[in-house]
Amino acid sequence: MRIAAGRPLGGRGRLVNGEAGHRSLFRAALFALGALTLAAQVSRAASPDMAFLLYAGGRVLDGARLYRDIVEINPPLIVWLNVGVAFLARAWHLSEFFVYRVATFAVVVALFCFCARLVGRYLVRDDPAFRRWLLLLLFFALFPFSGDDFGQREHFVLALLAPYLLLVAARVAGRAPAVRFYEAAAIGLLAGLALALKPHFGLAWLALEGYQRLRRPADRWRLSPELAGTFALLAAYVGAIALLTPEYFKVAMELGPTYVRYLREPLSSLILFAPGAAVVFLALLAHVALQRYERDQILTAVLTTGVVGCYLAGVAQQKGLPYHFYPAEALAYVLLGLIALDGPPRAVRLSERVYSQVSRAAALTLALLTLGGAAIDALGGSPSEREAREDLYARARFIRSHAAGRPVGVLSYHLDGAFPLITYAGVRLASRFPHLWLLPASYWDALVAGAPLDYRDPAEMAMPERFMWDAVRQDLLQARPALLLVLRPAHDVPRNGLRRFQYIRYFGRDPELARLFEGYELIAEEGEYLVYGEIPAGAARTGPPPSADPGTLEIRTGSLSGMHLQIADPRFLAGVVLFGVLWALIAVRDRRAASAPRGA
């Protein structure tokens, strides 16, 4: 009896020790992935979006008024958050980029921990191995997989919406009858924050709500705590905008329709070829093909709903910019990882075997490429990236020394003309606009048609263009910047796209601006920009003034599109080769497993 009684105890002891070892390994994997992500992000140069938002937050902290002194088309929440980051960076005497990245990391870790709590308590309670796999996939999607999108609004949107997605899965599965009211309300508040940051993702939220109410008729017309929390947050946000930045409503109404045209992609090509479309479509097709093998079919169905909703939210923005599709691609990777876990090597149907192999090969390829890229970034980046970063720092030092604390004017249609250069240089932009997107947006029909650009007289301009014209004129005349950075114009032909604009010719039609430009001389050529310095009073001119001559460059890459196929990208080609090798290895392994005896 003692021996017999002792055997279960010994077996249970081994089971407990094994489970403890798995938990320790899981925590170590999360720590390693998090540390690698943070090291990679800290080693990078700041992105244009991050730099501008921190600049805007610092300006507001100094007393500037958003939507009057700083004109931004997006809702104000992200700028308000950056006011806090700018304040902490100044108080602690740290780089604002470092504070932003660490704060982003901390916030997303906290949201992941909340997701882990929901998964453990309500969604996956009886299968610890599957629970760890799900959380590992989610952590990977939120951290290493974010890559260039780390700290973008879409990154926060995914982290904020993830608890809502998990709660919907738990409710539909009937596993969440005991969800506390305050937990559900908090999940709703987080979803409200996500929609406040990026209203387009209301499509994803509506898709999740619609799925839950279709699957649970008893809850169809019930005001759930999470729904009430979302509505309450959005109502409070609209009230805060009306109180703190009422100018936003006017800017959104007057400039919003013009912004919709800027970088607009045809919906047909966007739906089929958007960034991340391959991962999204593969995950959706694999889910349809292998649904009967999935361990938790409700969870994968809810994930599929979230992927489709996030993808439509990216499409709805009509730009084709990669970060718009990060939430859809990241959720698709989580879905693909769950499908790969249970992919059947012995499936009878050829289609099922193919989708099983492709899913596993694709998930592993993306993981290896992502981790490899993060490791390279953590070590300082590739040689070309290091060179570009050092060039950026050198240009920032040049701008700082020549500006001598005075504002700098930048005439360019895209954000990276001014940022992060202006932020690294520590100078103020001599314009309320971070970039002159309103100029190409106002001539979009001519750009699309390929006709030569015929600049309108101020009296003929529509309201958005006239607003930009008057604002730039007023800002430059008032600031009298120490330096002018002008994007070099290309030959005015369709193949040069957005680079066709001649900024000196356009703004120099104003007599006062023409006289202002005459007071500058060319002092340097920095990349794609001509740098003009103000001629000191009484000094002789040593360089040519800003020229209104037609552009002669042939760019051929100044596309009107924000979306580009990267078939010739070496990283893409390396990924294709790696995927092919992995697929072949997995196919061989499955063939051996299928031919082995059932009990082996």
XYZ file of C-alpha atoms in Angstrom, residues 253-255 257-259 261 433 437-445 454-471 506 509:
37
model
C -14.490 69.900 -40.782
C -12.523 72.294 -42.977
C -9.403 70.232 -43.668
C -12.207 66.265 -46.725
C -8.938 67.480 -48.266
C -6.909 65.101 -46.106
C -7.764 62.863 -50.859
C 2.286 73.015 -40.025
C 0.583 68.090 -47.053
C -2.167 70.571 -47.937
C -0.239 71.664 -51.035
C -0.246 68.336 -52.933
C -3.689 67.536 -51.531
C -5.015 70.765 -53.064
C -3.610 69.797 -56.476
C -4.369 66.093 -56.263
C -6.565 65.999 -59.359
C -0.689 75.477 -62.743
C -0.606 77.217 -59.352
C -3.759 79.117 -58.462
C -3.767 82.757 -57.496
C -4.771 83.348 -53.852
C -8.169 84.697 -54.915
C -8.882 81.446 -56.799
C -7.836 79.091 -53.996
C -10.349 76.908 -52.183
C -10.524 77.309 -48.422
C -7.956 74.609 -47.417
C -5.294 75.859 -49.822
C -5.954 79.503 -48.940
C -5.733 78.637 -45.244
C -2.312 77.047 -45.808
C -1.132 79.924 -48.016
C -2.088 82.594 -45.488
C -0.725 80.629 -42.519
C 4.737 78.757 -55.397
C 4.446 84.800 -55.937
